[in-house]
Amino acid sequence: MAAVADILESVDRLPALPGTVIRLTAMLTDDQADLGEIEEVARHDEALSMAILRFANSALYGRAGREFNLRQSIVRLGGKMLLRIALEQQASNLFESAGEAYGLRRGALWRGAVGGAFAAEEIAKKHAFPDVDLCFLCGLLRDVGKLVMDAHYGADYLPRVSPHIAPGCTVVEGERAAFGADHAQIGAELALRWRLPQRIADAIRYHHEPPAEEPDHDLLFDIVHAGDIICLWAGLAIGHDGLQYKLAPHVRRGLKLGRREAELDITVTWGRLRELEEMMDDSPTQGKST
Amino acid sequence: MPASATTYAKTEIDGKVVVGVADLAVTKDPTATLVTYALGSCIGVTIYDPAAKVAGILHFMLPDSRINAEKAQQSPAMFADTGIPQLFKSAYKLGAKKQRLIVCAAGGAEVLDDDGHFKVGSRNRTMIRKIFWKNNILLAADETGGSISRTLSLKVADGSVIVRNRGKERVIWPQ
């Protein structure tokens, strides 16, 4: 794992998980947190305040001709929805770039992050996974390693990795051959540096290659992995790496993922993303370049 | 300018009309270039009438709208069987004639080791061939399959169709 550390150490400014998200996550998992504290955090983040007001006053929440202020909006949306909005909104800052290495247009990685989060959430609900929000969070963060790869290699990424991607070879295998580490391993290490729990870091680490056997097997990893593939099929965050990834057979079997279910998940994921983009009317432009 | 009631296409500073996933655009603007990025298993279809100078592009995601009728109603361009008719009808409204249309396709890639259970790209490819065969339409250029992503663009001025992958461009029409 020396390569992972070397790559992380060599990046001048590592991507940072927005402080608002960290504070809100802590508050919302603490039963003692009161709405005043949450309002205080949101009030110091203008973009987040705007997003909360926009959601609470939207038709989606049955707006009935009255305007809700920030406090009323927080009450109206509830804690979990608030965290969700914060994650979606803040992720647009975190995943703003990452274009050059992977051939992604501005905003494309954000679309992929949120799309993967929605897909993982849908799959988790169907399988009655006990922590749907954890699946959402892991789906959202699964590709943070690409930010580091982009910062470290930039335009050098493609010429260096291309010779290592033989037919039938995945991009993560190519990255390991070219750099000694892949973006999933790097993302997991970054998550640990953010002091996120080990299980979240592992979900990031295994989002392309979830372990099939006990004791390492975890349904969370399977769900995040399946969400990633659904996201590819929905045409989200596809860059130079194309579709050079594999769906793990044990995940397909374990999640009973058939063609019909997968296609339905693709349409639902895409539809939810479109709704979110319409809601966040200042969302990044979709699409990417190859 | 895009001439479709449902399009979300955005015109960028350089005059490119960017068509996203599950979207289409049709135009008569001779200075425009229609472009759709990052086709994976999705397929991009271009149509061009050289006499009327009408051009259109569709980026559909899945072959068959029966999988989600509600979504097909909201976003016909999501599916081949609803998006392709809409693309053609939108072009006819701008004066295009079926017999003059030059039709090209790109995309339809697969994830690796898809052991026959999903074949999203392959089913998309099959569906366009079926639709075009039923309607006596021949593909002038077909750049589909594999595991790569593709960017597809169409210049209205001359109808040229370009596929770009990993920084390399190739004109697929005229050949």
Short mmCIF file of C-alpha atoms in Angstrom, two decimals:
data_model
loop_
_atom_site.label_atom_id
_atom_site.label_comp_id
_atom_site.label_asym_id
_atom_site.label_seq_id
_atom_site.Cartn_x
_atom_site.Cartn_y
_atom_site.Cartn_z
CA MET A 1 0.00 0.00 0.00
CA ALA A 2 3.06 2.24 -0.21
CA ALA A 3 1.83 3.53 -3.56
CA VAL A 4 -1.45 4.71 -2.01
CA ALA A 5 0.37 6.72 0.65
CA ASP A 6 2.88 8.08 -1.88
CA ILE A 7 0.14 9.32 -4.18
CA LEU A 8 -1.80 10.90 -1.30
CA GLU A 9 1.33 12.54 0.13
CA SER A 10 2.31 13.99 -3.23
CA VAL A 11 -0.94 15.90 -3.71
CA ASP A 12 -0.52 19.45 -2.42
CA ARG A 13 -4.11 19.94 -1.44
CA LEU A 14 -6.20 16.85 -0.79
CA PRO A 15 -9.96 17.09 -1.38
CA ALA A 16 -11.74 18.04 1.83
CA LEU A 17 -15.08 16.73 3.03
CA PRO A 18 -17.10 19.91 3.62
CA GLY A 19 -17.21 20.86 7.29
CA THR A 20 -20.96 21.47 7.12
CA VAL A 21 -21.52 17.83 6.24
CA ILE A 22 -19.29 16.60 9.04
CA ARG A 23 -21.05 18.81 11.59
CA LEU A 24 -24.54 17.94 10.37
CA THR A 25 -23.74 14.21 10.29
CA ALA A 26 -22.58 14.38 13.89
CA MET A 27 -25.65 16.36 14.96
CA LEU A 28 -28.16 14.24 13.20
CA THR A 29 -26.78 11.04 14.67
CA ASP A 30 -26.93 12.65 18.12
CA ASP A 31 -30.40 12.44 19.62
CA GLN A 32 -29.66 15.48 21.75
CA ALA A 33 -29.14 17.88 18.81
CA ASP A 34 -31.82 20.53 18.63
CA LEU A 35 -33.16 22.36 15.63
CA GLY A 36 -31.58 25.62 16.75
CA GLU A 37 -28.10 24.12 16.46
CA ILE A 38 -28.88 22.65 13.05
CA GLU A 39 -30.28 25.98 11.91
CA GLU A 40 -27.11 27.70 13.12
CA VAL A 41 -24.90 25.40 11.02
CA ALA A 42 -27.10 25.83 7.95
CA ARG A 43 -27.25 29.61 8.41
CA HIS A 44 -23.47 29.83 8.10
CA ASP A 45 -23.57 28.09 4.76
CA GLU A 46 -25.42 30.31 2.34
CA ALA A 47 -25.63 27.77 -0.47
CA LEU A 48 -27.01 25.14 1.90
CA SER A 49 -29.57 27.59 3.34
CA MET A 50 -30.74 28.36 -0.18
CA ALA A 51 -31.04 24.67 -1.01
CA ILE A 52 -33.05 23.98 2.16
CA LEU A 53 -35.43 26.84 1.42
CA ARG A 54 -35.81 25.76 -2.19
CA PHE A 55 -36.64 22.17 -1.28
CA ALA A 56 -39.02 23.03 1.56
CA ASN A 57 -40.90 25.51 -0.61
CA SER A 58 -41.01 23.29 -3.69
CA ALA A 59 -44.01 21.50 -5.14
CA LEU A 60 -42.34 18.24 -4.14
CA TYR A 61 -43.16 19.08 -0.53
CA GLY A 62 -46.70 20.15 -1.30
CA ARG A 63 -46.16 23.89 -1.19
CA ALA A 64 -49.51 25.42 -0.33
CA GLY A 65 -49.15 29.08 -1.17
CA ARG A 66 -47.06 30.10 1.85
CA GLU A 67 -43.35 30.72 2.23
CA PHE A 68 -41.38 28.86 4.88
CA ASN A 69 -38.40 30.50 6.56
CA LEU A 70 -35.21 28.59 7.33
CA ARG A 71 -36.30 27.29 10.75
CA GLN A 72 -39.72 26.25 9.42
CA SER A 73 -38.07 24.64 6.41
CA ILE A 74 -35.76 22.58 8.64
CA VAL A 75 -38.75 21.36 10.68
CA ARG A 76 -40.72 20.65 7.52
CA LEU A 77 -37.96 18.63 5.88
CA GLY A 78 -36.83 16.68 8.93
CA GLY A 79 -33.36 15.58 9.97
CA LYS A 80 -32.66 12.85 7.46
CA MET A 81 -33.85 14.88 4.50
CA LEU A 82 -31.76 17.77 5.72
CA LEU A 83 -28.64 15.64 5.78
CA ARG A 84 -29.52 14.34 2.32
CA ILE A 85 -29.85 17.86 0.94
CA ALA A 86 -26.58 18.86 2.58
CA LEU A 87 -24.79 15.87 1.06
CA GLU A 88 -26.22 16.40 -2.42
CA GLN A 89 -25.52 20.10 -2.35
CA GLN A 90 -22.06 19.87 -0.83
CA ALA A 91 -21.08 17.02 -3.13
CA SER A 92 -21.46 19.40 -6.04
CA ASN A 93 -18.54 21.38 -4.59
CA LEU A 94 -16.48 18.31 -3.72
CA PHE A 95 -16.93 16.68 -7.12
CA GLU A 96 -16.83 19.88 -9.13
CA SER A 97 -13.70 19.01 -11.10
CA ALA A 98 -11.86 15.69 -11.68
CA GLY A 99 -12.19 16.22 -15.37
CA GLU A 100 -8.80 15.91 -16.93
CA ALA A 101 -7.56 12.48 -15.86
CA TYR A 102 -10.81 10.67 -16.58
CA GLY A 103 -12.00 12.78 -19.50
CA LEU A 104 -15.01 14.04 -17.59
CA ARG A 105 -16.70 17.34 -18.26
CA ARG A 106 -17.29 19.73 -15.40
CA GLY A 107 -20.02 18.39 -13.13
CA ALA A 108 -19.97 14.88 -14.56
CA LEU A 109 -18.39 13.33 -11.49
CA TRP A 110 -21.05 14.98 -9.33
CA ARG A 111 -23.76 13.43 -11.49
CA GLY A 112 -22.07 10.07 -11.17
CA ALA A 113 -21.72 10.46 -7.39
CA VAL A 114 -25.36 11.38 -6.83
CA GLY A 115 -26.56 8.83 -9.39
CA GLY A 116 -24.61 6.08 -7.61
CA ALA A 117 -26.04 7.23 -4.29
CA PHE A 118 -29.61 7.08 -5.62
CA ALA A 119 -29.03 3.66 -7.21
CA ALA A 120 -27.51 2.24 -4.01
CA GLU A 121 -30.41 3.63 -2.02
CA GLU A 122 -33.00 2.05 -4.33
CA ILE A 123 -31.29 -1.33 -4.15
CA ALA A 124 -30.94 -1.08 -0.36
CA LYS A 125 -34.67 -0.37 0.03
CA LYS A 126 -35.58 -3.40 -2.07
CA HIS A 127 -33.39 -5.64 0.05
CA ALA A 128 -34.58 -4.14 3.33
CA PHE A 129 -30.98 -3.21 4.16
CA PRO A 130 -31.07 -1.81 7.71
CA ASP A 131 -29.20 1.41 6.92
CA VAL A 132 -30.36 2.89 3.63
CA ASP A 133 -28.70 6.23 4.39
CA LEU A 134 -25.33 4.52 4.79
CA CYS A 135 -25.73 3.04 1.30
CA PHE A 136 -26.56 6.51 -0.01
CA LEU A 137 -23.48 8.03 1.63
CA CYS A 138 -21.12 5.28 0.42
CA GLY A 139 -22.58 5.47 -3.09
CA LEU A 140 -22.01 9.20 -3.06
CA LEU A 141 -18.39 9.00 -1.93
CA ARG A 142 -17.30 5.88 -3.80
CA ASP A 143 -15.27 7.71 -6.46
CA VAL A 144 -13.48 10.29 -4.27
CA GLY A 145 -10.22 8.56 -5.21
CA LYS A 146 -10.67 9.90 -8.74
CA LEU A 147 -10.24 13.42 -7.34
CA VAL A 148 -6.82 12.45 -5.99
CA MET A 149 -5.83 10.67 -9.22
CA ASP A 150 -6.87 13.77 -11.14
CA ALA A 151 -4.91 16.11 -8.85
CA HIS A 152 -1.82 13.87 -8.99
CA TYR A 153 -1.68 12.73 -12.62
CA GLY A 154 -3.97 15.12 -14.56
CA ALA A 155 -3.34 14.83 -18.29
CA ASP A 156 -0.61 12.21 -17.70
CA TYR A 157 -3.17 9.71 -16.41
CA LEU A 158 -4.48 8.49 -19.76
CA PRO A 159 -1.15 7.90 -21.58
CA ARG A 160 0.20 6.11 -18.51
CA VAL A 161 -2.78 3.86 -17.84
CA SER A 162 -3.78 3.06 -21.45
CA PRO A 163 -0.93 0.60 -22.19
CA HIS A 164 -2.00 -1.43 -19.15
CA ILE A 165 -5.62 -1.86 -20.17
CA ALA A 166 -5.60 -5.00 -22.28
CA PRO A 167 -8.85 -6.37 -23.76
CA GLY A 168 -10.97 -7.78 -20.95
CA CYS A 169 -8.93 -5.92 -18.35
CA THR A 170 -10.71 -3.50 -16.01
CA VAL A 171 -9.63 0.08 -15.45
CA VAL A 172 -8.83 -0.64 -11.77
CA GLU A 173 -6.51 -3.48 -12.84
CA GLY A 174 -4.90 -1.08 -15.32
CA GLU A 175 -4.47 1.58 -12.63
CA ARG A 176 -2.79 -0.91 -10.28
CA ALA A 177 -0.41 -1.98 -13.06
CA ALA A 178 0.38 1.61 -14.04
CA PHE A 179 0.51 3.34 -10.65
CA GLY A 180 0.70 0.58 -8.03
CA ALA A 181 -2.70 1.62 -6.69
CA ASP A 182 -6.21 2.17 -8.00
CA HIS A 183 -8.66 5.01 -7.36
CA ALA A 184 -10.79 2.85 -5.05
CA GLN A 185 -7.85 2.10 -2.72
CA ILE A 186 -6.85 5.76 -2.74
CA GLY A 187 -10.42 6.87 -2.04
CA ALA A 188 -10.61 4.48 0.93
CA GLU A 189 -7.41 5.90 2.40
CA LEU A 190 -8.68 9.44 1.89
CA ALA A 191 -11.91 8.53 3.72
CA LEU A 192 -9.84 7.28 6.66
CA ARG A 193 -7.92 10.55 6.69
CA TRP A 194 -11.28 12.31 6.86
CA ARG A 195 -11.86 10.12 9.94
CA LEU A 196 -14.86 8.41 8.39
CA PRO A 197 -15.66 4.97 9.84
CA GLN A 198 -13.68 1.97 8.56
CA ARG A 199 -16.81 0.40 7.04
CA ILE A 200 -17.40 3.45 4.82
CA ALA A 201 -13.76 3.43 3.76
CA ASP A 202 -14.08 -0.27 2.91
CA ALA A 203 -17.24 0.34 0.88
CA ILE A 204 -15.20 2.82 -1.17
CA ARG A 205 -12.24 0.40 -1.40
CA TYR A 206 -14.42 -2.46 -2.66
CA HIS A 207 -16.87 -0.60 -4.88
CA HIS A 208 -15.44 -2.25 -8.00
CA GLU A 209 -14.35 -5.57 -6.49
CA PRO A 210 -16.55 -6.49 -3.51
CA PRO A 211 -15.34 -9.59 -1.63
CA ALA A 212 -17.49 -12.66 -2.29
CA GLU A 213 -16.35 -14.74 0.67
CA GLU A 214 -16.75 -14.44 4.42
CA PRO A 215 -15.46 -12.89 6.60
CA ASP A 216 -14.90 -9.94 4.25
CA HIS A 217 -18.24 -10.13 2.47
CA ASP A 218 -20.63 -7.30 3.37
CA LEU A 219 -24.01 -6.63 1.78
CA LEU A 220 -23.21 -2.90 1.95
CA PHE A 221 -20.27 -3.37 -0.44
CA ASP A 222 -22.44 -5.42 -2.81
CA ILE A 223 -25.11 -2.72 -2.89
CA VAL A 224 -22.62 0.10 -3.53
CA HIS A 225 -20.98 -1.98 -6.27
CA ALA A 226 -24.33 -2.70 -7.96
CA GLY A 227 -25.23 1.00 -7.68
CA ASP A 228 -21.99 1.85 -9.47
CA ILE A 229 -22.83 -0.45 -12.39
CA ILE A 230 -26.42 0.85 -12.58
CA CYS A 231 -24.93 4.31 -12.78
CA LEU A 232 -22.75 3.29 -15.74
CA TRP A 233 -25.76 1.85 -17.53
CA ALA A 234 -27.59 5.12 -16.89
CA GLY A 235 -24.79 6.86 -18.79
CA LEU A 236 -23.51 8.80 -15.77
CA ALA A 237 -19.87 9.78 -15.19
CA ILE A 238 -18.57 7.78 -18.13
CA GLY A 239 -15.19 9.11 -19.16
CA HIS A 240 -12.07 7.67 -20.76
CA ASP A 241 -12.62 4.56 -18.63
CA GLY A 242 -15.78 3.74 -20.56
CA LEU A 243 -17.52 0.59 -19.36
CA GLN A 244 -14.31 -1.25 -18.54
CA TYR A 245 -15.61 -2.51 -15.22
CA LYS A 246 -17.09 -5.84 -14.16
CA LEU A 247 -20.28 -6.66 -12.32
CA ALA A 248 -19.30 -9.23 -9.68
CA PRO A 249 -21.27 -12.45 -10.33
CA HIS A 250 -21.93 -13.02 -6.61
CA VAL A 251 -23.52 -9.57 -6.41
CA ARG A 252 -25.83 -10.29 -9.34
CA ARG A 253 -26.86 -13.58 -7.75
CA GLY A 254 -27.02 -12.31 -4.17
CA LEU A 255 -29.08 -9.23 -5.02
CA LYS A 256 -31.16 -11.24 -7.51
CA LEU A 257 -30.44 -8.51 -10.01
CA GLY A 258 -32.27 -9.46 -13.20
CA ARG A 259 -32.49 -7.54 -16.44
CA ARG A 260 -35.91 -6.10 -15.68
CA GLU A 261 -34.94 -4.98 -12.16
CA ALA A 262 -31.71 -3.45 -13.43
CA GLU A 263 -33.43 -1.52 -16.21
CA LEU A 264 -36.08 -0.26 -13.83
CA ASP A 265 -33.35 0.87 -11.42
CA ILE A 266 -31.62 2.66 -14.31
CA THR A 267 -34.78 4.63 -15.14
CA VAL A 268 -35.51 5.45 -11.49
CA THR A 269 -31.93 6.57 -10.84
CA TRP A 270 -31.91 8.78 -13.90
CA GLY A 271 -35.35 10.21 -13.05
CA ARG A 272 -34.33 11.10 -9.49
CA LEU A 273 -31.18 12.77 -10.73
CA ARG A 274 -33.15 14.83 -13.24
CA GLU A 275 -35.58 15.89 -10.48
CA LEU A 276 -32.68 16.93 -8.29
CA GLU A 277 -31.07 18.90 -11.11
CA GLU A 278 -34.32 20.71 -11.77
CA MET A 279 -34.58 21.48 -8.07
CA MET A 280 -31.00 22.71 -7.89
CA ASP A 281 -31.38 24.93 -10.90
CA ASP A 282 -27.77 26.00 -10.55
CA SER A 283 -26.57 22.41 -10.83
CA PRO A 284 -23.50 21.60 -12.91
CA THR A 285 -23.96 20.97 -16.62
CA GLN A 286 -24.41 17.33 -17.40
CA GLY A 287 -22.28 15.33 -19.76
CA LYS A 288 -18.59 14.64 -20.17
CA SER A 289 -16.04 14.42 -22.91
CA THR A 290 -13.95 11.59 -24.19
CA MET B 1 -31.77 26.35 -32.20
CA PRO B 2 -33.07 23.04 -30.87
CA ALA B 3 -36.60 22.45 -32.09
CA SER B 4 -38.05 19.86 -29.80
CA ALA B 5 -40.67 20.35 -27.16
CA THR B 6 -38.92 18.03 -24.72
CA THR B 7 -35.27 18.80 -25.20
CA TYR B 8 -33.04 19.85 -22.30
CA ALA B 9 -30.17 20.53 -24.69
CA LYS B 10 -27.95 23.46 -23.79
CA THR B 11 -26.15 25.67 -26.28
CA GLU B 12 -22.60 26.29 -25.15
CA ILE B 13 -20.44 29.36 -25.80
CA ASP B 14 -18.73 27.70 -28.77
CA GLY B 15 -22.07 27.08 -30.50
CA LYS B 16 -22.25 23.39 -29.64
CA VAL B 17 -25.71 22.15 -28.77
CA VAL B 18 -25.09 19.63 -25.99
CA VAL B 19 -27.62 16.82 -25.79
CA GLY B 20 -27.63 14.90 -22.51
CA VAL B 21 -28.65 11.37 -21.62
CA ALA B 22 -32.28 10.59 -22.52
CA ASP B 23 -32.58 13.71 -24.62
CA LEU B 24 -32.72 14.82 -28.22
CA ALA B 25 -32.35 17.97 -30.27
CA VAL B 26 -33.22 18.90 -33.83
CA THR B 27 -32.08 22.04 -35.60
CA LYS B 28 -31.87 23.91 -38.90
CA ASP B 29 -29.17 26.29 -37.69
CA PRO B 30 -26.32 25.85 -40.20
CA THR B 31 -23.73 27.12 -37.72
CA ALA B 32 -24.62 24.61 -35.03
CA THR B 33 -22.89 21.40 -34.05
CA LEU B 34 -24.98 18.86 -32.17
CA VAL B 35 -22.99 16.84 -29.69
CA THR B 36 -23.70 14.15 -27.14
CA TYR B 37 -21.02 13.06 -24.71
CA ALA B 38 -20.04 9.80 -23.09
CA LEU B 39 -22.11 7.19 -24.82
CA GLY B 40 -21.53 3.96 -22.94
CA SER B 41 -24.24 1.33 -23.32
CA CYS B 42 -26.51 4.17 -24.46
CA ILE B 43 -26.76 4.80 -28.20
CA GLY B 44 -26.57 8.09 -30.03
CA VAL B 45 -28.51 8.33 -33.30
CA THR B 46 -27.89 11.16 -35.77
CA ILE B 47 -30.14 12.10 -38.68
CA TYR B 48 -29.37 14.61 -41.41
CA ASP B 49 -31.28 15.83 -44.43
CA PRO B 50 -28.69 17.41 -46.77
CA ALA B 51 -31.33 19.18 -48.89
CA ALA B 52 -33.35 20.75 -46.08
CA LYS B 53 -30.23 21.11 -43.89
CA VAL B 54 -32.10 19.65 -40.94
CA ALA B 55 -30.08 17.75 -38.37
CA GLY B 56 -30.99 15.85 -35.23
CA ILE B 57 -29.40 13.78 -32.52
CA LEU B 58 -30.84 11.43 -29.90
CA HIS B 59 -29.11 9.93 -26.86
CA PHE B 60 -31.27 7.05 -25.62
CA MET B 61 -30.53 4.79 -22.68
CA LEU B 62 -32.63 1.63 -22.95
CA PRO B 63 -34.30 -0.32 -25.74
CA ASP B 64 -37.88 -0.81 -24.62
CA SER B 65 -40.22 1.73 -23.00
CA ARG B 66 -42.47 -0.98 -21.56
CA ILE B 67 -40.03 -1.25 -18.64
CA ASN B 68 -41.29 2.08 -17.27
CA ALA B 69 -44.28 3.55 -19.07
CA GLU B 70 -44.44 6.56 -16.77
CA LYS B 71 -40.84 7.54 -17.50
CA ALA B 72 -41.44 6.95 -21.22
CA GLN B 73 -44.32 9.41 -21.06
CA GLN B 74 -42.18 12.02 -19.29
CA SER B 75 -38.96 11.41 -21.24
CA PRO B 76 -39.59 9.59 -24.52
CA ALA B 77 -35.94 10.07 -25.48
CA MET B 78 -34.95 7.66 -22.71
CA PHE B 79 -35.96 4.65 -24.85
CA ALA B 80 -35.23 3.57 -28.41
CA ASP B 81 -38.83 2.68 -29.25
CA THR B 82 -40.17 6.09 -28.16
CA GLY B 83 -37.11 8.28 -28.76
CA ILE B 84 -36.39 7.31 -32.38
CA PRO B 85 -39.92 8.10 -33.61
CA GLN B 86 -39.80 11.40 -31.76
CA LEU B 87 -36.44 12.28 -33.31
CA PHE B 88 -37.74 11.62 -36.81
CA LYS B 89 -41.05 13.43 -36.25
CA SER B 90 -39.21 16.47 -34.86
CA ALA B 91 -37.03 16.56 -38.00
CA TYR B 92 -40.04 16.21 -40.31
CA LYS B 93 -41.58 19.27 -38.63
CA LEU B 94 -38.54 21.26 -39.74
CA GLY B 95 -38.89 20.08 -43.34
CA ALA B 96 -36.80 16.91 -43.41
CA LYS B 97 -37.91 14.07 -45.69
CA LYS B 98 -37.47 10.46 -44.70
CA GLN B 99 -36.07 9.35 -48.07
CA ARG B 100 -33.27 11.92 -47.85
CA LEU B 101 -32.20 11.24 -44.28
CA ILE B 102 -28.69 10.02 -43.53
CA VAL B 103 -28.80 8.03 -40.30
CA CYS B 104 -25.78 7.08 -38.17
CA ALA B 105 -25.38 5.44 -34.77
CA ALA B 106 -22.68 5.13 -32.11
CA GLY B 107 -22.46 3.68 -28.59
CA GLY B 108 -24.03 0.43 -27.41
CA ALA B 109 -20.98 -0.70 -25.40
CA GLU B 110 -21.04 -3.36 -22.66
CA VAL B 111 -19.54 -3.68 -19.21
CA LEU B 112 -16.93 -6.46 -19.08
CA ASP B 113 -17.92 -10.03 -18.27
CA ASP B 114 -21.58 -9.35 -18.63
CA ASP B 115 -22.36 -13.04 -18.94
CA GLY B 116 -25.50 -12.58 -20.98
CA HIS B 117 -27.80 -11.48 -18.18
CA PHE B 118 -28.08 -7.81 -19.01
CA LYS B 119 -26.50 -6.97 -22.36
CA VAL B 120 -27.87 -3.44 -22.21
CA GLY B 121 -25.66 -2.23 -25.07
CA SER B 122 -26.35 -5.26 -27.22
CA ARG B 123 -30.10 -5.00 -26.70
CA ASN B 124 -29.94 -1.32 -27.62
CA ARG B 125 -28.11 -2.24 -30.82
CA THR B 126 -30.66 -4.93 -31.65
CA MET B 127 -33.54 -2.55 -31.06
CA ILE B 128 -32.30 0.17 -33.42
CA ARG B 129 -31.68 -2.37 -36.16
CA LYS B 130 -35.16 -3.75 -35.67
CA ILE B 131 -36.77 -0.30 -35.77
CA PHE B 132 -34.79 0.80 -38.82
CA TRP B 133 -35.35 -2.49 -40.66
CA LYS B 134 -39.11 -2.24 -40.10
CA ASN B 135 -39.06 1.30 -41.46
CA ASN B 136 -36.79 0.68 -44.45
CA ILE B 137 -34.01 2.84 -43.09
CA LEU B 138 -30.37 1.92 -43.63
CA LEU B 139 -27.63 3.00 -41.25
CA ALA B 140 -25.06 5.00 -43.19
CA ALA B 141 -22.51 4.46 -40.41
CA ASP B 142 -22.59 2.22 -37.37
CA GLU B 143 -19.94 2.66 -34.69
CA THR B 144 -21.32 0.50 -31.89
CA GLY B 145 -20.15 -2.20 -29.47
CA GLY B 146 -17.01 -2.80 -27.41
CA SER B 147 -16.50 -1.42 -23.89
CA ILE B 148 -15.40 2.11 -24.72
CA SER B 149 -17.16 5.43 -24.30
CA ARG B 150 -17.80 7.59 -27.32
CA THR B 151 -18.68 11.21 -27.97
CA LEU B 152 -20.82 11.73 -31.04
CA SER B 153 -21.17 15.00 -32.93
CA LEU B 154 -22.93 16.20 -36.06
CA LYS B 155 -22.09 19.39 -37.94
CA VAL B 156 -25.20 20.91 -39.49
CA ALA B 157 -23.23 22.78 -42.15
CA ASP B 158 -22.10 19.64 -43.97
CA GLY B 159 -23.71 16.74 -42.10
CA SER B 160 -20.39 15.25 -41.07
CA VAL B 161 -20.59 12.84 -38.16
CA ILE B 162 -17.61 12.49 -35.84
CA VAL B 163 -16.93 9.94 -33.12
CA ARG B 164 -14.38 10.79 -30.45
CA ASN B 165 -12.84 8.33 -27.99
CA ARG B 166 -9.94 8.96 -25.61
CA GLY B 167 -9.02 12.15 -27.43
CA LYS B 168 -8.99 10.60 -30.91
CA GLU B 169 -11.50 11.68 -33.54
CA ARG B 170 -12.82 9.75 -36.49
CA VAL B 171 -15.24 10.92 -39.18
CA ILE B 172 -17.76 8.11 -39.64
CA TRP B 173 -19.84 9.99 -42.24
CA PRO B 174 -19.09 10.76 -45.01
CA GLN B 175 -16.81 7.73 -45.18
#
